[in-house]
Amino acid sequence: MGTRKREFNPETFFSKNWVICVGSLLCCVLWGTTAPFIKTCYSLFGLDTDNVGSLILFAGLRFVIAGVLVIAVTSAIRRKFVYPQGRNWWRVGVLSVFETIAHYIFYYIGLAYVSGVKSSIMGGTAVFFTILAACFLFRTEKFTWVKLLGCILGFGGVVLLNVGGEFTFTFTLQGEGFLLFSALFSALAAAVTRVFAKHEDPAVLYGYQFLLGGVVLVAAGLIAGGSIPVADVGAIFILIFLALISAGTFTLQGYLLKYCTVSKVAIYKSLDPVFSALFSALILTEWDVLISPFTLSALVIVCVAIYIVNKFGDWHKKPKLLLPPGTPTSGTPPGETDAEPAPAVQDAPQEQKTENGT
């Protein structure tokens, strides 16, 4: 007798703690490579980093390629051309505004006015914004003091990572203000993804939001007077690699956000500046960053924050899993139990009594 092949259940798979951990870490590691590779790409393309239009144009090309890659790969896997349902195009537009257009316009303009140290610290505020938006604005999960503690520790690790750098307490709207806006829009995008993923597949959602956002950024860059000189094969290869990173990491994050609470995924973003510092040391040979005790201490603190949020952040209840109405649950994630007994168990004695005619 042949054995029946077990059908893959994305809800059960992506809600496992080890999948959340491995998937989120993979995203952080790949995102950590983007900063040094972007700097390398600027050099190979000969971009004028003082020209914001050129930087936005470069970002737009990156996301247009990312969108095409996600759509093409998803269509090949499913053996049909994929596109959003008609009622979900507005969701693609909203996510594109938050995740790609507003996020990166504010980011690249703000980055031109502040140091790398400040940009790293400002980026760390996205963890706060993401969890607060999920808890209070979209109400997809419950706020707890444990989550707040995890956010504080994670942000503390980012600050510690940058101790000794050129940090000042000055604040300007175009510099620090725009970076805060960038972090806010990134946080809103994560919370929105959690809601929109109920209605559209994350791969389709992200593929088309990348494409739409990339086209808008290209247009904005050209209007702002941006230009990209003709480059060699190496520069084009790195640009495609950056697009692959965006395509893979954001799509994976979309599936994690669909089946997990936002805080469990968002807290891992505290590792972004840590991995960025480590890869900058390896790729750009900034060895003083790699051997700094502040970098190692920041890594330990952020790991503690991640453990606290994932272990105790939702201790009060089992997180909701997104299933179509009427679909029976296939199981309970490890370490969690159902809050209420099944009604069928309570009604069983009464049904038995009726069948016996008594």
Short mmCIF file of C-alpha atoms in Angstrom, two decimals:
data_model
loop_
_atom_site.label_atom_id
_atom_site.label_comp_id
_atom_site.label_asym_id
_atom_site.label_seq_id
_atom_site.Cartn_x
_atom_site.Cartn_y
_atom_site.Cartn_z
CA MET A 1 0.00 0.00 0.00
CA GLY A 2 1.29 3.41 -0.94
CA THR A 3 1.45 6.19 1.57
CA ARG A 4 -0.54 9.33 0.96
CA LYS A 5 1.65 12.39 0.41
CA ARG A 6 1.11 14.98 3.10
CA GLU A 7 -0.09 18.29 1.65
CA PHE A 8 2.02 21.37 2.46
CA ASN A 9 0.23 23.71 4.86
CA PRO A 10 1.75 27.22 4.78
CA GLU A 11 -0.11 28.26 7.94
CA THR A 12 1.46 25.47 9.99
CA PHE A 13 4.89 25.89 8.40
CA PHE A 14 5.33 29.68 8.65
CA SER A 15 3.96 29.83 12.21
CA LYS A 16 6.68 27.51 13.56
CA ASN A 17 9.14 29.30 15.82
CA TRP A 18 12.21 27.90 14.04
CA VAL A 19 10.87 29.03 10.65
CA ILE A 20 10.24 32.54 12.01
CA CYS A 21 13.78 32.60 13.40
CA VAL A 22 15.57 31.23 10.32
CA GLY A 23 13.45 33.25 7.87
CA SER A 24 13.85 36.54 9.75
CA LEU A 25 17.59 36.00 10.25
CA LEU A 26 18.02 35.25 6.55
CA CYS A 27 16.25 38.52 5.70
CA CYS A 28 18.45 40.46 8.15
CA VAL A 29 21.66 38.89 6.82
CA LEU A 30 20.77 39.72 3.22
CA TRP A 31 19.60 43.23 4.12
CA GLY A 32 22.90 43.67 5.95
CA THR A 33 24.76 43.19 2.66
CA THR A 34 22.82 45.90 0.84
CA ALA A 35 24.54 48.95 2.37
CA PRO A 36 28.12 47.98 1.39
CA PHE A 37 26.99 46.66 -2.00
CA ILE A 38 25.06 49.87 -2.69
CA LYS A 39 28.18 51.91 -1.86
CA THR A 40 30.20 49.66 -4.17
CA CYS A 41 27.60 50.06 -6.90
CA TYR A 42 27.67 53.85 -6.57
CA SER A 43 31.40 53.74 -7.16
CA LEU A 44 31.21 51.35 -10.13
CA PHE A 45 28.40 53.34 -11.78
CA GLY A 46 30.18 56.62 -11.06
CA LEU A 47 27.05 58.09 -9.47
CA ASP A 48 27.13 61.61 -8.05
CA THR A 49 26.01 60.92 -4.46
CA ASP A 50 25.25 64.61 -3.99
CA ASN A 51 22.57 64.35 -6.67
CA VAL A 52 19.47 63.01 -4.88
CA GLY A 53 17.70 62.49 -8.22
CA SER A 54 20.38 60.03 -9.32
CA LEU A 55 20.09 58.09 -6.07
CA ILE A 56 16.30 57.87 -6.37
CA LEU A 57 16.64 56.83 -10.03
CA PHE A 58 19.07 54.07 -9.00
CA ALA A 59 16.63 52.85 -6.32
CA GLY A 60 13.80 52.89 -8.86
CA LEU A 61 15.72 50.70 -11.32
CA ARG A 62 16.52 48.29 -8.50
CA PHE A 63 12.85 47.88 -7.55
CA VAL A 64 11.57 47.65 -11.13
CA ILE A 65 13.95 44.70 -11.64
CA ALA A 66 12.87 43.22 -8.28
CA GLY A 67 9.21 43.43 -9.25
CA VAL A 68 9.81 41.78 -12.63
CA LEU A 69 11.80 38.99 -10.94
CA VAL A 70 9.10 38.24 -8.34
CA ILE A 71 6.32 38.21 -10.95
CA ALA A 72 8.34 36.08 -13.40
CA VAL A 73 9.48 33.49 -10.82
CA THR A 74 6.03 33.21 -9.21
CA SER A 75 4.41 32.80 -12.64
CA ALA A 76 6.94 30.12 -13.62
CA ILE A 77 6.38 28.16 -10.40
CA ARG A 78 2.60 28.26 -10.78
CA ARG A 79 2.74 27.75 -14.55
CA LYS A 80 0.48 30.70 -15.22
CA PHE A 81 0.84 34.47 -15.33
CA VAL A 82 0.01 35.86 -11.90
CA TYR A 83 -1.60 39.21 -11.17
CA PRO A 84 -3.65 40.68 -8.30
CA GLN A 85 -7.39 40.20 -8.14
CA GLY A 86 -9.31 43.22 -9.38
CA ARG A 87 -10.44 44.24 -5.91
CA ASN A 88 -6.84 44.15 -4.62
CA TRP A 89 -5.17 46.64 -6.96
CA TRP A 90 -5.78 49.46 -4.48
CA ARG A 91 -3.99 47.37 -1.84
CA VAL A 92 -1.01 47.04 -4.17
CA GLY A 93 -1.00 50.82 -4.56
CA VAL A 94 -1.21 51.54 -0.81
CA LEU A 95 1.57 49.06 0.01
CA SER A 96 3.71 50.48 -2.78
CA VAL A 97 3.35 54.00 -1.36
CA PHE A 98 4.38 52.86 2.12
CA GLU A 99 7.05 50.25 1.32
CA THR A 100 8.75 51.59 -1.78
CA ILE A 101 7.82 55.14 -2.78
CA ALA A 102 7.57 57.18 0.45
CA HIS A 103 9.97 54.96 2.39
CA TYR A 104 12.86 55.29 -0.06
CA ILE A 105 12.28 58.90 -1.14
CA PHE A 106 12.49 60.03 2.50
CA TYR A 107 15.37 57.62 3.14
CA TYR A 108 17.62 58.76 0.29
CA ILE A 109 16.97 62.47 0.85
CA GLY A 110 17.51 62.16 4.62
CA LEU A 111 20.65 60.10 4.10
CA ALA A 112 22.20 62.96 2.14
CA TYR A 113 22.03 65.25 5.19
CA VAL A 114 23.14 63.01 8.08
CA SER A 115 26.03 60.72 8.96
CA GLY A 116 25.92 56.95 8.62
CA VAL A 117 25.84 56.66 12.41
CA LYS A 118 22.68 58.71 12.69
CA SER A 119 20.99 56.93 9.79
CA SER A 120 21.59 53.60 11.53
CA ILE A 121 20.12 54.84 14.80
CA MET A 122 17.14 56.46 13.09
CA GLY A 123 16.53 53.23 11.20
CA GLY A 124 16.37 51.38 14.52
CA THR A 125 13.23 53.34 15.43
CA ALA A 126 11.34 51.34 12.79
CA VAL A 127 11.00 48.46 15.28
CA PHE A 128 9.17 50.76 17.72
CA PHE A 129 6.91 52.16 15.00
CA THR A 130 6.10 48.72 13.57
CA ILE A 131 4.98 47.18 16.86
CA LEU A 132 3.06 50.31 17.93
CA ALA A 133 1.27 50.45 14.55
CA ALA A 134 0.32 46.76 14.75
CA CYS A 135 -0.95 47.08 18.33
CA PHE A 136 -2.72 50.44 18.34
CA LEU A 137 -3.42 51.48 14.74
CA PHE A 138 -4.31 48.21 12.99
CA ARG A 139 -5.06 46.23 16.19
CA THR A 140 -3.73 42.96 14.76
CA GLU A 141 -2.18 42.00 18.10
CA LYS A 142 -2.16 43.00 21.76
CA PHE A 143 0.37 45.39 23.25
CA THR A 144 2.38 44.06 26.22
CA TRP A 145 5.12 45.52 28.38
CA VAL A 146 7.31 42.61 27.34
CA LYS A 147 7.19 43.85 23.73
CA LEU A 148 8.05 47.36 24.89
CA LEU A 149 11.03 46.00 26.85
CA GLY A 150 12.20 44.10 23.76
CA CYS A 151 11.95 47.26 21.65
CA ILE A 152 13.96 49.26 24.19
CA LEU A 153 16.68 46.60 24.33
CA GLY A 154 16.78 46.30 20.54
CA PHE A 155 17.06 50.07 20.09
CA GLY A 156 19.67 50.18 22.85
CA GLY A 157 21.73 47.68 20.90
CA VAL A 158 21.56 49.89 17.79
CA VAL A 159 22.69 52.92 19.82
CA LEU A 160 25.51 50.93 21.45
CA LEU A 161 26.66 49.78 18.01
CA ASN A 162 27.23 53.41 17.07
CA VAL A 163 28.99 54.53 20.27
CA GLY A 164 32.19 56.32 19.36
CA GLY A 165 30.90 57.45 15.98
CA GLU A 166 30.24 61.00 14.89
CA PHE A 167 26.91 61.33 16.69
CA THR A 168 25.43 64.71 17.60
CA PHE A 169 22.06 65.70 19.04
CA THR A 170 21.20 68.19 16.28
CA PHE A 171 17.92 67.71 14.44
CA THR A 172 16.85 68.98 11.03
CA LEU A 173 13.67 68.26 9.07
CA GLN A 174 15.45 67.28 5.85
CA GLY A 175 17.96 65.09 7.67
CA GLU A 176 16.86 63.34 10.86
CA GLY A 177 13.20 64.24 10.25
CA PHE A 178 13.09 62.57 6.84
CA LEU A 179 14.81 59.45 8.22
CA LEU A 180 12.14 59.22 10.93
CA PHE A 181 9.46 59.53 8.24
CA SER A 182 11.22 56.75 6.32
CA ALA A 183 11.19 54.50 9.39
CA LEU A 184 7.53 55.31 10.00
CA PHE A 185 6.49 54.37 6.46
CA SER A 186 8.52 51.16 6.67
CA ALA A 187 6.67 50.28 9.88
CA LEU A 188 3.29 51.04 8.34
CA ALA A 189 4.18 48.83 5.38
CA ALA A 190 4.85 45.85 7.68
CA ALA A 191 1.56 46.36 9.54
CA VAL A 192 -0.34 46.83 6.27
CA THR A 193 1.17 43.64 4.85
CA ARG A 194 -0.21 41.69 7.81
CA VAL A 195 -3.73 42.96 6.95
CA PHE A 196 -3.54 42.85 3.14
CA ALA A 197 -2.05 39.33 3.05
CA LYS A 198 -5.47 38.03 4.10
CA HIS A 199 -6.80 39.05 0.69
CA GLU A 200 -3.86 38.56 -1.69
CA ASP A 201 -0.89 36.23 -1.96
CA PRO A 202 2.24 37.99 -0.59
CA ALA A 203 4.35 37.10 -3.65
CA VAL A 204 1.82 38.70 -6.00
CA LEU A 205 1.30 41.63 -3.64
CA TYR A 206 5.02 42.40 -3.36
CA GLY A 207 5.85 41.74 -6.99
CA TYR A 208 3.42 44.34 -8.26
CA GLN A 209 4.06 46.86 -5.50
CA PHE A 210 7.79 46.69 -6.34
CA LEU A 211 7.04 47.22 -10.03
CA LEU A 212 4.64 50.12 -9.40
CA GLY A 213 6.87 51.77 -6.81
CA GLY A 214 9.96 51.33 -8.95
CA VAL A 215 8.32 53.02 -11.95
CA VAL A 216 7.27 55.97 -9.75
CA LEU A 217 10.80 56.28 -8.31
CA VAL A 218 12.36 56.18 -11.79
CA ALA A 219 10.02 58.96 -12.92
CA ALA A 220 10.75 61.00 -9.77
CA GLY A 221 14.50 60.54 -10.23
CA LEU A 222 14.37 61.68 -13.85
CA ILE A 223 12.21 64.71 -12.96
CA ALA A 224 14.74 65.62 -10.23
CA GLY A 225 17.51 65.64 -12.83
CA GLY A 226 18.99 62.25 -11.99
CA SER A 227 21.11 60.24 -14.40
CA ILE A 228 23.04 56.97 -14.36
CA PRO A 229 26.21 56.70 -16.48
CA VAL A 230 26.80 53.62 -18.59
CA ALA A 231 28.55 51.06 -16.40
CA ASP A 232 30.50 47.85 -16.83
CA VAL A 233 29.15 44.33 -16.40
CA GLY A 234 30.23 44.17 -12.76
CA ALA A 235 28.06 47.14 -11.77
CA ILE A 236 25.04 45.72 -13.60
CA PHE A 237 25.58 42.36 -11.91
CA ILE A 238 25.58 43.99 -8.45
CA LEU A 239 22.43 45.96 -9.33
CA ILE A 240 20.66 42.71 -10.29
CA PHE A 241 21.95 41.09 -7.10
CA LEU A 242 20.48 43.95 -5.04
CA ALA A 243 17.18 43.48 -6.86
CA LEU A 244 17.28 39.75 -6.06
CA ILE A 245 17.83 40.54 -2.38
CA SER A 246 14.80 42.85 -2.34
CA ALA A 247 12.66 40.37 -4.25
CA GLY A 248 13.52 37.41 -2.01
CA THR A 249 13.63 39.04 1.42
CA PHE A 250 10.50 41.17 1.19
CA THR A 251 8.47 38.31 -0.27
CA LEU A 252 9.65 35.96 2.50
CA GLN A 253 8.87 38.62 5.09
CA GLY A 254 5.40 38.95 3.56
CA TYR A 255 4.66 35.26 4.20
CA LEU A 256 6.01 35.49 7.76
CA LEU A 257 3.84 38.52 8.48
CA LYS A 258 0.79 36.77 7.05
CA TYR A 259 0.97 33.86 9.47
CA CYS A 260 2.76 35.37 12.52
CA THR A 261 2.24 38.32 14.83
CA VAL A 262 4.03 41.44 13.61
CA SER A 263 6.12 41.87 16.77
CA LYS A 264 7.74 38.43 16.40
CA VAL A 265 9.03 39.36 12.96
CA ALA A 266 9.68 43.08 13.50
CA ILE A 267 12.01 42.65 16.49
CA TYR A 268 14.54 40.89 14.23
CA LYS A 269 15.00 44.16 12.31
CA SER A 270 17.10 45.34 15.26
CA LEU A 271 19.78 43.08 13.76
CA ASP A 272 19.83 44.99 10.45
CA PRO A 273 22.43 47.60 11.51
CA VAL A 274 24.48 44.91 13.26
CA PHE A 275 24.76 42.79 10.11
CA SER A 276 25.27 45.95 8.05
CA ALA A 277 28.28 46.84 10.23
CA LEU A 278 29.67 43.31 9.99
CA PHE A 279 29.35 43.10 6.21
CA SER A 280 30.73 46.61 5.81
CA ALA A 281 33.79 45.39 7.70
CA LEU A 282 34.14 42.34 5.46
CA ILE A 283 33.30 43.89 2.08
CA LEU A 284 34.65 47.42 2.59
CA THR A 285 37.52 46.24 4.86
CA GLU A 286 36.39 48.40 7.78
CA TRP A 287 38.08 46.07 10.26
CA ASP A 288 37.86 48.48 13.19
CA VAL A 289 34.08 48.00 13.13
CA LEU A 290 34.34 44.21 13.10
CA ILE A 291 36.64 43.94 16.13
CA SER A 292 34.89 46.65 18.12
CA PRO A 293 33.57 45.49 21.55
CA PHE A 294 30.55 47.72 20.93
CA THR A 295 29.57 45.64 17.89
CA LEU A 296 29.76 42.36 19.81
CA SER A 297 27.91 43.81 22.83
CA ALA A 298 25.18 45.21 20.55
CA LEU A 299 24.77 41.78 18.95
CA VAL A 300 24.28 40.15 22.37
CA ILE A 301 21.75 42.77 23.52
CA VAL A 302 19.71 42.55 20.33
CA CYS A 303 19.65 38.73 20.55
CA VAL A 304 18.32 38.99 24.12
CA ALA A 305 15.60 41.38 22.89
CA ILE A 306 14.60 38.96 20.12
CA TYR A 307 14.42 36.04 22.58
CA ILE A 308 12.27 38.01 25.05
CA VAL A 309 9.73 39.15 22.43
CA ASN A 310 9.45 35.74 20.75
CA LYS A 311 9.31 33.76 24.00
CA PHE A 312 7.17 35.98 26.20
CA GLY A 313 5.67 38.69 23.96
CA ASP A 314 2.44 36.76 23.28
CA TRP A 315 2.32 34.57 26.36
CA HIS A 316 -1.25 35.66 27.11
CA LYS A 317 -2.88 34.03 24.10
CA LYS A 318 -2.43 31.98 20.97
CA PRO A 319 -1.89 34.25 17.92
CA LYS A 320 -4.63 34.24 15.29
CA LEU A 321 -3.83 32.24 12.18
CA LEU A 322 -5.27 33.49 8.94
CA LEU A 323 -7.47 30.82 7.39
CA PRO A 324 -10.44 31.05 5.01
CA PRO A 325 -13.82 30.97 6.83
CA GLY A 326 -14.95 27.45 7.68
CA THR A 327 -11.50 25.90 7.26
CA PRO A 328 -10.67 23.53 10.15
CA THR A 329 -7.38 24.17 11.89
CA SER A 330 -4.71 21.62 11.07
CA GLY A 331 -2.90 21.87 14.35
CA THR A 332 -1.53 24.07 17.06
CA PRO A 333 1.92 25.63 16.79
CA PRO A 334 4.50 24.16 19.14
CA GLY A 335 4.38 25.45 22.69
CA GLU A 336 0.85 26.88 22.39
CA THR A 337 -2.53 25.55 23.39
CA ASP A 338 -6.05 26.46 22.38
CA ALA A 339 -7.74 28.97 24.64
CA GLU A 340 -11.19 27.23 24.63
CA PRO A 341 -12.28 23.59 24.40
CA ALA A 342 -13.98 22.52 21.21
CA PRO A 343 -17.80 22.83 21.38
CA ALA A 344 -18.19 19.36 19.84
CA VAL A 345 -16.69 17.76 22.95
CA GLN A 346 -19.15 19.53 25.23
CA ASP A 347 -22.18 18.64 23.08
CA ALA A 348 -21.25 14.98 22.64
CA PRO A 349 -23.15 13.63 25.69
CA GLN A 350 -26.34 15.42 24.64
CA GLU A 351 -26.12 14.08 21.08
CA GLN A 352 -25.62 10.53 22.40
CA LYS A 353 -28.66 10.86 24.59
CA THR A 354 -30.81 11.92 21.64
CA GLU A 355 -29.71 9.06 19.45
CA ASN A 356 -30.67 6.51 22.11
CA GLY A 357 -34.16 7.95 22.22
CA THR A 358 -34.05 8.68 25.96
#
